[in-house]
Coordinates of C-alpha atoms in Angstrom, one line a residue:
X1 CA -12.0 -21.3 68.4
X2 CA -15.0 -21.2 66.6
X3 CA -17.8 -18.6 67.0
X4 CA -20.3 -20.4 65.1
X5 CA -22.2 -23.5 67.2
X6 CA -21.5 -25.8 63.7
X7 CA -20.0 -29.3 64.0
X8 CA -17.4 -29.9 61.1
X9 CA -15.3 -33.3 60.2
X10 CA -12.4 -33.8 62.2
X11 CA -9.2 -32.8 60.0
X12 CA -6.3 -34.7 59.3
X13 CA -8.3 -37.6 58.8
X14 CA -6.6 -40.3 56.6
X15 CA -8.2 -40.6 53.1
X16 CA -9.5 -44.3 53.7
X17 CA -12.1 -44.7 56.7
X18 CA -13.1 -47.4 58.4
X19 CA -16.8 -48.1 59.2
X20 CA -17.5 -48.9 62.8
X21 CA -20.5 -51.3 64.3
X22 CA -22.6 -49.8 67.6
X23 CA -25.2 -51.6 69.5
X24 CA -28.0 -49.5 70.4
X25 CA -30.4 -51.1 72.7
X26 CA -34.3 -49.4 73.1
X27 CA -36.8 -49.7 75.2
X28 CA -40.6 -48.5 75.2
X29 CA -43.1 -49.2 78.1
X30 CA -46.1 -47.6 79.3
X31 CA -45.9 -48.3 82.8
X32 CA -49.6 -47.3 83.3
X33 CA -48.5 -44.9 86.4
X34 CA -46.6 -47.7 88.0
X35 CA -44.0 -47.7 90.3
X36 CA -40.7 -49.2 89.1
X37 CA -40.5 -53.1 89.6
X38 CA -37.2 -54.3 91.9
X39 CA -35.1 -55.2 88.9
X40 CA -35.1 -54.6 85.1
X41 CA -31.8 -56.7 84.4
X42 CA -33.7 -58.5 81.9
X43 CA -35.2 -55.6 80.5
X44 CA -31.9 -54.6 79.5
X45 CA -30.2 -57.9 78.7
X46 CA -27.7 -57.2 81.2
X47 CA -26.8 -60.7 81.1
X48 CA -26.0 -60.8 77.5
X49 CA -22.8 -61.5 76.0
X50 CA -23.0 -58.0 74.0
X51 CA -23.2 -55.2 75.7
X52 CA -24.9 -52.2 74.3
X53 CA -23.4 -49.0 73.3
X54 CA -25.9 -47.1 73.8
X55 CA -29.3 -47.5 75.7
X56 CA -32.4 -45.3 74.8
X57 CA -35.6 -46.1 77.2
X58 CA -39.0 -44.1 76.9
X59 CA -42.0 -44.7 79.4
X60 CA -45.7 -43.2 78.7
X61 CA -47.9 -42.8 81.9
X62 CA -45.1 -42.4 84.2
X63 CA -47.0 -41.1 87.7
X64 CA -47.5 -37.5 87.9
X65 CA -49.8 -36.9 89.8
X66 CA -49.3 -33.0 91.9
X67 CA -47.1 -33.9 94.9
X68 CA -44.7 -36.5 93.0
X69 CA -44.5 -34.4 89.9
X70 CA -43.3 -31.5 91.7
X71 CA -40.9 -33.6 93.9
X72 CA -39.8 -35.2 90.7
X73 CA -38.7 -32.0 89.4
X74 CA -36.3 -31.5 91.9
X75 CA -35.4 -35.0 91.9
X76 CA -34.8 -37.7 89.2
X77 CA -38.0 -39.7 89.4
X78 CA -38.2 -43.4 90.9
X79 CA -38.2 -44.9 87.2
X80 CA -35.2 -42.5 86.5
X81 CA -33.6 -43.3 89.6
X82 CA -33.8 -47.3 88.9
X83 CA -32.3 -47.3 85.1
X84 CA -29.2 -44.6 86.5
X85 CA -28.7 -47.0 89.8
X86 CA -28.9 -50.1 87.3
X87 CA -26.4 -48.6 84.6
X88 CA -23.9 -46.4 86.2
X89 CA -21.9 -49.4 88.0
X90 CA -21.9 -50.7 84.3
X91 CA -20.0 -47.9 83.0
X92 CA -22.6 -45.9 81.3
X93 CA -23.5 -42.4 82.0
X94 CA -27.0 -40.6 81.5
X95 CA -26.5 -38.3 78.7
X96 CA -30.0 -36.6 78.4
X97 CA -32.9 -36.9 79.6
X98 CA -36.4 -35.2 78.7
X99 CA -40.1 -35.6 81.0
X100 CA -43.5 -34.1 79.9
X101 CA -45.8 -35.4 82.9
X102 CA -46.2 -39.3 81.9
X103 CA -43.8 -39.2 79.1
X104 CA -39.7 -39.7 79.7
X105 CA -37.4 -40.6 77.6
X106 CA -33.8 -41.0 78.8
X107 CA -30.3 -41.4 77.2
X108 CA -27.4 -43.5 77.9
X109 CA -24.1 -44.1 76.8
X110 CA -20.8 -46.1 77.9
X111 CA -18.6 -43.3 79.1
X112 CA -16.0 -44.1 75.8
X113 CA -18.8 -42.5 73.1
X114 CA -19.4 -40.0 75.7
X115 CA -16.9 -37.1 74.2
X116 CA -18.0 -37.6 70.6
X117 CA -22.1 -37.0 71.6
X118 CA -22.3 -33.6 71.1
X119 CA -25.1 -30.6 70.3
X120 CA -27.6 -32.2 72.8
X121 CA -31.1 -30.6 72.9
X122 CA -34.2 -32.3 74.3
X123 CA -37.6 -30.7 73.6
X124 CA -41.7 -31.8 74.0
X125 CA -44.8 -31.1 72.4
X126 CA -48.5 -31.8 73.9
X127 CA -51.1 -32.5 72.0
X128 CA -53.5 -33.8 74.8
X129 CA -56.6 -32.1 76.3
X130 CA -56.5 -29.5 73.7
X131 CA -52.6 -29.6 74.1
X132 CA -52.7 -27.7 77.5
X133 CA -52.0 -30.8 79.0
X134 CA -48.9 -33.1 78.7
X135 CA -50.8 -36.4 78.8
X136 CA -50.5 -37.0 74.9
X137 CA -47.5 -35.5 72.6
X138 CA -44.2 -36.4 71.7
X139 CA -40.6 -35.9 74.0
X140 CA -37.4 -35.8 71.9
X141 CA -33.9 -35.8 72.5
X142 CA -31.4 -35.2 69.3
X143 CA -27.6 -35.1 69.3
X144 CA -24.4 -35.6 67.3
X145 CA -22.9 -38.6 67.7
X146 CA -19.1 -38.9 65.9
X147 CA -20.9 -36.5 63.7
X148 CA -23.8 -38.0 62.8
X149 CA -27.1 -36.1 63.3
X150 CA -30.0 -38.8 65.4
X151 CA -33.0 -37.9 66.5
X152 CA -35.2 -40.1 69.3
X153 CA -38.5 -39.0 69.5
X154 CA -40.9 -40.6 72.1
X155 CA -44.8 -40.9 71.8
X156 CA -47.9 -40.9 73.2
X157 CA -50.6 -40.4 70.5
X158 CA -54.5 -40.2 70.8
X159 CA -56.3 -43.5 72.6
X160 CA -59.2 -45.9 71.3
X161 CA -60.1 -47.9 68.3
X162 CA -61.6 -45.0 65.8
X163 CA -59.1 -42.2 66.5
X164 CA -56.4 -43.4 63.2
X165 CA -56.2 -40.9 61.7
X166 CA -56.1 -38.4 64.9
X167 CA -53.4 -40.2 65.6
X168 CA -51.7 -39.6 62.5
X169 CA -52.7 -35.9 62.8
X170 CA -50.3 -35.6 66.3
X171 CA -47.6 -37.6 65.0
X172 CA -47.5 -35.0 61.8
X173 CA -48.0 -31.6 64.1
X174 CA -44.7 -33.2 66.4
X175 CA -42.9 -34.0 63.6
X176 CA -43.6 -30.3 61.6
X177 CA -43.8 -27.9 65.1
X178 CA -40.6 -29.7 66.7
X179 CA -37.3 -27.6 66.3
X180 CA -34.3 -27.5 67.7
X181 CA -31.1 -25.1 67.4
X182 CA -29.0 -26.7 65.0
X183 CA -28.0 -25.7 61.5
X184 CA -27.5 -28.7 60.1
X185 CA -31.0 -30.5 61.4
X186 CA -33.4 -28.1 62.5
X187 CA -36.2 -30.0 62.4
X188 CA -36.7 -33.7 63.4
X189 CA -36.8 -34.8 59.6
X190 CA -33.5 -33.2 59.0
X191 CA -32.1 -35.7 61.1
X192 CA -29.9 -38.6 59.3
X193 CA -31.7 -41.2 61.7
X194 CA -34.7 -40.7 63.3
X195 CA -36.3 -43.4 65.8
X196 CA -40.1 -42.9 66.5
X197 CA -41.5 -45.3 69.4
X198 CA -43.3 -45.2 72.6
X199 CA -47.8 -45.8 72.4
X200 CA -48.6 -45.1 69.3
X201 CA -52.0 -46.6 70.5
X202 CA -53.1 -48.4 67.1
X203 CA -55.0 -51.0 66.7
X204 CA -56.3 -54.1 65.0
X205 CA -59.3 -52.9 63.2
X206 CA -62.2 -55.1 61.6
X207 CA -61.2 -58.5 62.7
X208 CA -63.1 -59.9 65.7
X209 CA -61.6 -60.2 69.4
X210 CA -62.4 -64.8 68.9
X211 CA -60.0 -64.6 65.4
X212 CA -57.5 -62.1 67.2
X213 CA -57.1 -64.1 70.1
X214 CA -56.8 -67.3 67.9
X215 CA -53.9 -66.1 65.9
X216 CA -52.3 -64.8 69.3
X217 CA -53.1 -68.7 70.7
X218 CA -51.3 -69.9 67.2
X219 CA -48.3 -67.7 67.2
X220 CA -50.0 -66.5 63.8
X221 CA -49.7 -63.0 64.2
X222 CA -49.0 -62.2 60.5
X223 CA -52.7 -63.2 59.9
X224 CA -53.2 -59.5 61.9
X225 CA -51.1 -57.3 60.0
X226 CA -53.1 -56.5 57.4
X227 CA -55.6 -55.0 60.0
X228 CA -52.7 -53.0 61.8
X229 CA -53.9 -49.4 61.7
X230 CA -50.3 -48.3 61.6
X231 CA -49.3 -50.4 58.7
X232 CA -52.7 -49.7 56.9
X233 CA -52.1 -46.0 57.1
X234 CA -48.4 -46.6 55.5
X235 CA -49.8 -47.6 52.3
X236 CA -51.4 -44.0 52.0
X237 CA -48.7 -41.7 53.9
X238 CA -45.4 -40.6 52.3
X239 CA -44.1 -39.8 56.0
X240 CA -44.9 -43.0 57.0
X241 CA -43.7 -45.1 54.1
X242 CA -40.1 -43.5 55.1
X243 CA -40.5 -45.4 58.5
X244 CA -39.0 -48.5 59.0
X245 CA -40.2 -51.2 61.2
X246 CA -39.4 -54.8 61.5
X247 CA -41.9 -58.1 61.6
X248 CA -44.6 -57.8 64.2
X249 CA -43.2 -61.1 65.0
X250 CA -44.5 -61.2 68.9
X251 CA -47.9 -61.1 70.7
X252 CA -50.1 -57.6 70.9
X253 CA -48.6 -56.1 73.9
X254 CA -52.0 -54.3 75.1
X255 CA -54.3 -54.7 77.0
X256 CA -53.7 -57.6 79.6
X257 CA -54.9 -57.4 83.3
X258 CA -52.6 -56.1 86.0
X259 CA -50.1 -58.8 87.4
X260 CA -51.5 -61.3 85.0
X261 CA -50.7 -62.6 81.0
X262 CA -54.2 -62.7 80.7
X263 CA -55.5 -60.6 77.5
X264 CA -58.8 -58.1 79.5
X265 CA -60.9 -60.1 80.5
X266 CA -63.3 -56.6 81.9
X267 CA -66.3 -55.3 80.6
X268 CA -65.8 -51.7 80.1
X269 CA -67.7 -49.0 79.0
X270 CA -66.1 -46.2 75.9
X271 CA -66.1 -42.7 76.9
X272 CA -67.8 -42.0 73.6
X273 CA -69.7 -45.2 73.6
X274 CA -72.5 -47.2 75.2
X275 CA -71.6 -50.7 74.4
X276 CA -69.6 -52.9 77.0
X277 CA -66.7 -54.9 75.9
X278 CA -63.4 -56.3 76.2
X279 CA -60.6 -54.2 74.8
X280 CA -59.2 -56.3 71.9
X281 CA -55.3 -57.0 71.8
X282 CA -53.3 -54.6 69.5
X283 CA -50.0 -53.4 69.0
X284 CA -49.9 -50.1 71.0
X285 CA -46.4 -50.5 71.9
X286 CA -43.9 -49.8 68.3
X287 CA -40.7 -49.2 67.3
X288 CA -39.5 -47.3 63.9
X289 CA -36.7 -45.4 62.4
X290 CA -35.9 -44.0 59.1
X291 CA -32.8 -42.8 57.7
X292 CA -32.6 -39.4 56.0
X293 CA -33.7 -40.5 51.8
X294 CA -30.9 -39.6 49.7
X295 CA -31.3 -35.8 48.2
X296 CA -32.4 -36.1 44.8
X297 CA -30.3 -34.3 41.5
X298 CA -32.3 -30.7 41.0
X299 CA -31.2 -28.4 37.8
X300 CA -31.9 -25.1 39.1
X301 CA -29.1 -24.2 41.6
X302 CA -30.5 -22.1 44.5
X303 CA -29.5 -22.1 48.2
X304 CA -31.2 -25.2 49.3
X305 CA -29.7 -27.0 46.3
X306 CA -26.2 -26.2 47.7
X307 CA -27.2 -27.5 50.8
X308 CA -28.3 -30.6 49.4
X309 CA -25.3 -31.1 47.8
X310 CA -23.2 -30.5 50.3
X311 CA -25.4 -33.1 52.6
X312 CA -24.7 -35.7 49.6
X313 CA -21.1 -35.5 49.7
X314 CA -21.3 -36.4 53.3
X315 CA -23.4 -39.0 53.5
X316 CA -21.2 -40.6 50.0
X317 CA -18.3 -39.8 52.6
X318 CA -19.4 -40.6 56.0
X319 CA -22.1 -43.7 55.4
X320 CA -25.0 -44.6 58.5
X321 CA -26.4 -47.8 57.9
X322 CA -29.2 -49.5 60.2
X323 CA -29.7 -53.0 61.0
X324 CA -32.4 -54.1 63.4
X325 CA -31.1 -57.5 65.5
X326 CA -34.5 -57.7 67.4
X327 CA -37.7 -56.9 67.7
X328 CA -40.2 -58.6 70.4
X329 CA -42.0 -58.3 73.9
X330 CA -40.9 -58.8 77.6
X331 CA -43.6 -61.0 78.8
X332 CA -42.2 -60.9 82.5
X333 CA -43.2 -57.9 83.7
X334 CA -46.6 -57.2 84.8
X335 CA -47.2 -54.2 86.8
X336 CA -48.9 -52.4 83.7
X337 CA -51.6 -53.3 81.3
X338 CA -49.0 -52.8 78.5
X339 CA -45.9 -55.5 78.5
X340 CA -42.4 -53.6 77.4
X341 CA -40.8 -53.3 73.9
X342 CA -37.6 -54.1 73.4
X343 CA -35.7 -53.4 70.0
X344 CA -31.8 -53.5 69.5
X345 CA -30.2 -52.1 66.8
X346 CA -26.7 -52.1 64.9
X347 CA -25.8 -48.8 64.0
X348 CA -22.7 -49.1 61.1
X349 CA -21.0 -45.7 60.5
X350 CA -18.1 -43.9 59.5
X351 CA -16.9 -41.2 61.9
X352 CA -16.7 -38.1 61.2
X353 CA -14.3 -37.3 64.6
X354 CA -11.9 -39.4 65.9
X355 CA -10.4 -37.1 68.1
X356 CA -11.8 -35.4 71.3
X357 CA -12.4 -31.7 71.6
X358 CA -10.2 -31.2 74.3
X359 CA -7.5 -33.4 76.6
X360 CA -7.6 -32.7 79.9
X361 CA -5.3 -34.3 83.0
X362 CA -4.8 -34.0 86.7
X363 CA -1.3 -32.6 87.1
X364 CA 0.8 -34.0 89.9
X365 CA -0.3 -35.4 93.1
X366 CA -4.1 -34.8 94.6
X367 CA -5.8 -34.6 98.0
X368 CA -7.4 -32.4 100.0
X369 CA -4.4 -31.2 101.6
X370 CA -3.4 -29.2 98.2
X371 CA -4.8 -27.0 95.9
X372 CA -4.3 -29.0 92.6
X373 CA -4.4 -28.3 88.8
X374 CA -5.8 -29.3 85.9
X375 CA -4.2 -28.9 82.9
X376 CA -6.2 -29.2 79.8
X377 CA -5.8 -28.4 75.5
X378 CA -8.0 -27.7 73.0
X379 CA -7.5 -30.5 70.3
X380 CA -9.7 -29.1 67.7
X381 CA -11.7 -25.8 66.9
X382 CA -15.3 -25.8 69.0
X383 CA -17.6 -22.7 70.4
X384 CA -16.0 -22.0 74.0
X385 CA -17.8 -20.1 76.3
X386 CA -16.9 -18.5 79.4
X387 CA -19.7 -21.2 81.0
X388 CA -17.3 -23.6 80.6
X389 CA -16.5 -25.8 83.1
X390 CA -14.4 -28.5 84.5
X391 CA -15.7 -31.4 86.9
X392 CA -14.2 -33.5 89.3
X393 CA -15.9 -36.9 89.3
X394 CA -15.5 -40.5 91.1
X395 CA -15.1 -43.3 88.5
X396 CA -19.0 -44.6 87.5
X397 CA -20.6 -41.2 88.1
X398 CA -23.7 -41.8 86.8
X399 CA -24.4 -38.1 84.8
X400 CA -23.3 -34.6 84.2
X401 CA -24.5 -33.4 87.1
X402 CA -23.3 -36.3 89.5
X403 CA -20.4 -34.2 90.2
X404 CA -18.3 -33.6 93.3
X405 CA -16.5 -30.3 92.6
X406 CA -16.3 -28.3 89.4
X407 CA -14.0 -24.7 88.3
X408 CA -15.0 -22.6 85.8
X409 CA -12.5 -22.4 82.5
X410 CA -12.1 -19.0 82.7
X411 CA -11.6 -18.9 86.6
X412 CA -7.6 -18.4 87.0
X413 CA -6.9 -19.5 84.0
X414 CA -3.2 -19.0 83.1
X415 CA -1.2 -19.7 79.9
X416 CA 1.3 -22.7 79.7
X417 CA 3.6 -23.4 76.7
X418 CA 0.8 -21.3 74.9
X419 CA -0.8 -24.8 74.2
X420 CA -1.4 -26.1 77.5
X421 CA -3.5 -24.4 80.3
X422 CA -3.9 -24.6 83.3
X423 CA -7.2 -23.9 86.6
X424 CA -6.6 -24.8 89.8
X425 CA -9.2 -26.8 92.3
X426 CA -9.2 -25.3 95.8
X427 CA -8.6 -28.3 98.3
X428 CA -11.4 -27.7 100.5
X429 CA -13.8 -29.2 97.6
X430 CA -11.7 -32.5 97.1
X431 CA -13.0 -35.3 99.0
X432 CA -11.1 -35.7 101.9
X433 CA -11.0 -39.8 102.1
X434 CA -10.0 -39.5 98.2
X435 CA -10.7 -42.5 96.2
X436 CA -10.5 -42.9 91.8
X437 CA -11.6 -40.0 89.8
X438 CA -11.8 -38.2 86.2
X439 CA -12.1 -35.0 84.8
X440 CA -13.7 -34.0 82.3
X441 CA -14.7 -30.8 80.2
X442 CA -18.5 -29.4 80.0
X443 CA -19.0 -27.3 76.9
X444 CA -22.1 -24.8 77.3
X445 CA -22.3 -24.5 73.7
X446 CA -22.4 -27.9 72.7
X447 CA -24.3 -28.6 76.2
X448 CA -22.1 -31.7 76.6
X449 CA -18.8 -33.4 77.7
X450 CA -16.2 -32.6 75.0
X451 CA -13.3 -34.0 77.4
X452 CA -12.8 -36.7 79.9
X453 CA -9.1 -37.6 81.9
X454 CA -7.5 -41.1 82.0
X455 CA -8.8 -42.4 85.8
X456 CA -6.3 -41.0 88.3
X457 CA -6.1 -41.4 92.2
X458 CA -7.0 -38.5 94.9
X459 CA -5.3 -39.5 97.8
X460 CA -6.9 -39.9 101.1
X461 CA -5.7 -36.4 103.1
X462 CA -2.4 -37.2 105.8
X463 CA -4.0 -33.9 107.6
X464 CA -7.7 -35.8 108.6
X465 CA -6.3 -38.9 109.5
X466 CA -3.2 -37.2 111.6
X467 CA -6.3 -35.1 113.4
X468 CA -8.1 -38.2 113.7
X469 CA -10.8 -38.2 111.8
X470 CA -12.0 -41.6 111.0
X471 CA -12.8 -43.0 107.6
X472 CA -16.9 -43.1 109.3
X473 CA -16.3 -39.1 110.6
X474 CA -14.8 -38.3 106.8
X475 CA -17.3 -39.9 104.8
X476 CA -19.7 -37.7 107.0
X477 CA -17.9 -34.8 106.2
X478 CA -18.0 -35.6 102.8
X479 CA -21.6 -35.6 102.6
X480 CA -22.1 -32.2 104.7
X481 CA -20.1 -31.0 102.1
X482 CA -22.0 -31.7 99.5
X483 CA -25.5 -31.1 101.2
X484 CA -23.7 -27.7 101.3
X485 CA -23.0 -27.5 97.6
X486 CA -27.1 -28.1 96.9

């Protein structure tokens, strides 16, 4: 197996490849230190004929105050806890997840893609209060996924009308001091797709709050752009002219008044100022991307020129296109001065794997009257560690960690058909009523699921129910046993 932590191209691959069409669905809201509202079914067009891939959500001014941050760093947060309750009955599983006090930014994908998302590593940077303090700055989680290097990066960047270009000064210190452990994309611009969002906080400069609020009243909102702060500052940035963004085709999404659609109607006072006003309605809330430029031809041949041409040949090979399919505001939700942005994606690509890392099975019968085995193979090279590990899950586990029982690889392993091998899983950690489960392979290395079983059935145990123990008494011993296991 491979010692270094490098993703290459499956092999065997047949010369002609298909491209492939993925639906990535995003969300950005700053929830204003909020607790979670009952249901965001249509935050997530859950009723919608297409059903996302993928789903990437990042909050700004989750609540963090001392007692709930610390609890929340033992536990998923409530706003956590309300996306992996909404999703996991759907199928999808929480691949990553990142929080920097009021910024999160979370990860999901249907448990298919799972496998072929690979190299996670999440990282922050603050930038507020002198960058001491994480109430400003950038979360990012970047990955592999069928081979393709992405990179989502949530922000919250400096507030108030005449803080541009400090604004622009965070977003370039994230985007140069942000690395991660990865060869092929060690910084965030080495990524083939990149995804900024989240409260960029600019605004609508020069034009009055009676003409803003007209073109909001007319649905003329292109009458604004020109004033946008973000897309002024692209006409003199090469970073930003990268960026991608579609129409500004819905109503400024700050500030309104809590539970209302009313635009601020307060008088307020600036922290640098003297002068009460009304906040005037901008476009806080954004969503951008940018796909990698194309390396340009260079005559002098030196190490990054080999580099470039070896990243040419793969994207020639393995092509990433990006369509956006919508851009706009949730106007339904109203706990937060800031109304959610919801921006869905088609992501067209070629993989680069087709196959798994490694198949893995439940051999024979199981319940918790048994030891049972796993039997699992290595289907192409990949960085194994003796942190390895192989969990036991119910069907619609809702993360890595929502496990019942794991074994360690290396933990009496034995050879089978030299191919095949083989760990066992002591019965007392099976769940004793049973019920539908998978397996599935964690790689340390590649800190993700490489492998997942077929669905298979652990039956309930003959020994409980012949002692009498009642399907109330078992599901109480089932939870003891995992209390334990904490």
């Amino acid at each position: 197996m491979m010692e270094e932590n490098e993703e290459q191209p499956d092999d065997h691959q047949p010369l002609e490849k298909e491209s492939e069409r993925f639906r990535l669905h995003m969300v950005t809201w700053n929830v204003a230190t909020a607790d979670p509202p009952d249901d965001v079914a249509s935050l997530l067009h859950l009723n919608s004929p297409k059903t996302p891939d993928l789903y990437v959500i990042g909050l700004q001014e989750v609540y963090s105050g001392p007692v709930r941050f610390v609890s929340d760093m033992i536990f998923d947060d409530p706003w956590s806890q309300l996306f992996i309750s909404t999703l996991a009955p759907l199928n999808y599983i929480k691949v990553s997840s990142i929080r920097m006090q009021g910024l999160l930014l979370l990860f999901f994908s249907k448990l298919e893609h799972v496998p072929f998302i690979r190299d996670i590593q999440a990282t922050y940077t603050r930038t507020g209060i002198f960058g001491y303090w994480g109430n400003k700055g950038g979360v990012s989680v970047r990955l592999s996924f069928y081979g393709h290097m992405l990179c989502f990066l949530n922000c919250h960047l400096a507030a108030h009308m005449k803080y541009a270009n400090e604004r622009m000064d965070e977003f370039e210190h994230i985007m140069d001091t942000q690395t991660f452990d990865c060869k092929k994309a060690p910084r965030i611009i080495d990524h083939r797709l990149v995804f900024w969002f989240g409260d960029l906080n600019f605004r609508i400069q020069d034009h009055g709050m009676h003409f803003v609020r007209s073109c909001i009243n007319n649905q003329t909102y292109n009458l604004l752009w020109s004033h946008d702060q973000l897309i002024m500052l692209k006409k003199k940035k090469q970073l930003l002219q990268e960026f991608e963004e579609g129409p500004l085709d819905f109503q400024p999404t700050y500030k309104f008044d809590l539970n209302s659609d009313t635009y601020d109607s307060r008088f307020y006072t600036e922290w640098f100022g003297f002068n009460g006003k009304k906040r005037k309605p901008a476009w806080t809330d954004r969503i951008l991307w940018r796909v990698r430029p194309k390396s340009q031809p260079n005559d002098e041949q030196d190490e990054n020129d080999v580099k470039e041409k070896k990243q040419q040949k793969e994207e020639e090979e393995y092509p990433l296109k990006v369509r956006q399919d919508l851009y706009t505001s949730n106007m339904e939700f109203r706990i937060s001065d800031h109304k959610p942005v919801i921006g869905i994606f088609t992501l067209e690509l070629t993989k680069m794997h087709q196959t798994p890392l490694v198949s893995l099975h439940a051999e024979g019968d199981w319940s918790a009257d048994i030891d049972s085995i796993v039997l699992y193979n290595p289907l192409q090279p990949f960085p194994s560690s003796t942190w390895d590990w192989i969990g036991l899950y119910k069907v619609g586990f809702s993360s890595v960690s929502d496990y019942i029982t794991y074994t360690w690889v290396k933990d009496d392993e034995v050879a089978f058909n030299n191919e095949m091998m083989q760990v066992f899983m002591g019965k007392e950690e099976i769940p004793v009523r049973g019920g539908e489960c998978v397996l599935c392979y964690y790689s340390s290395n590649l800190r993700c699921i490489i492998g997942i079983s077929e669905p298979f059935k652990v039956q309930e145990s003959k020994v409980a129910v012949a002692e009498g123990l009642f399907p109330e008494r078992i599901n109480g011993l089932d939870r003891i046993a995992r209390s334990e296991d904490f």
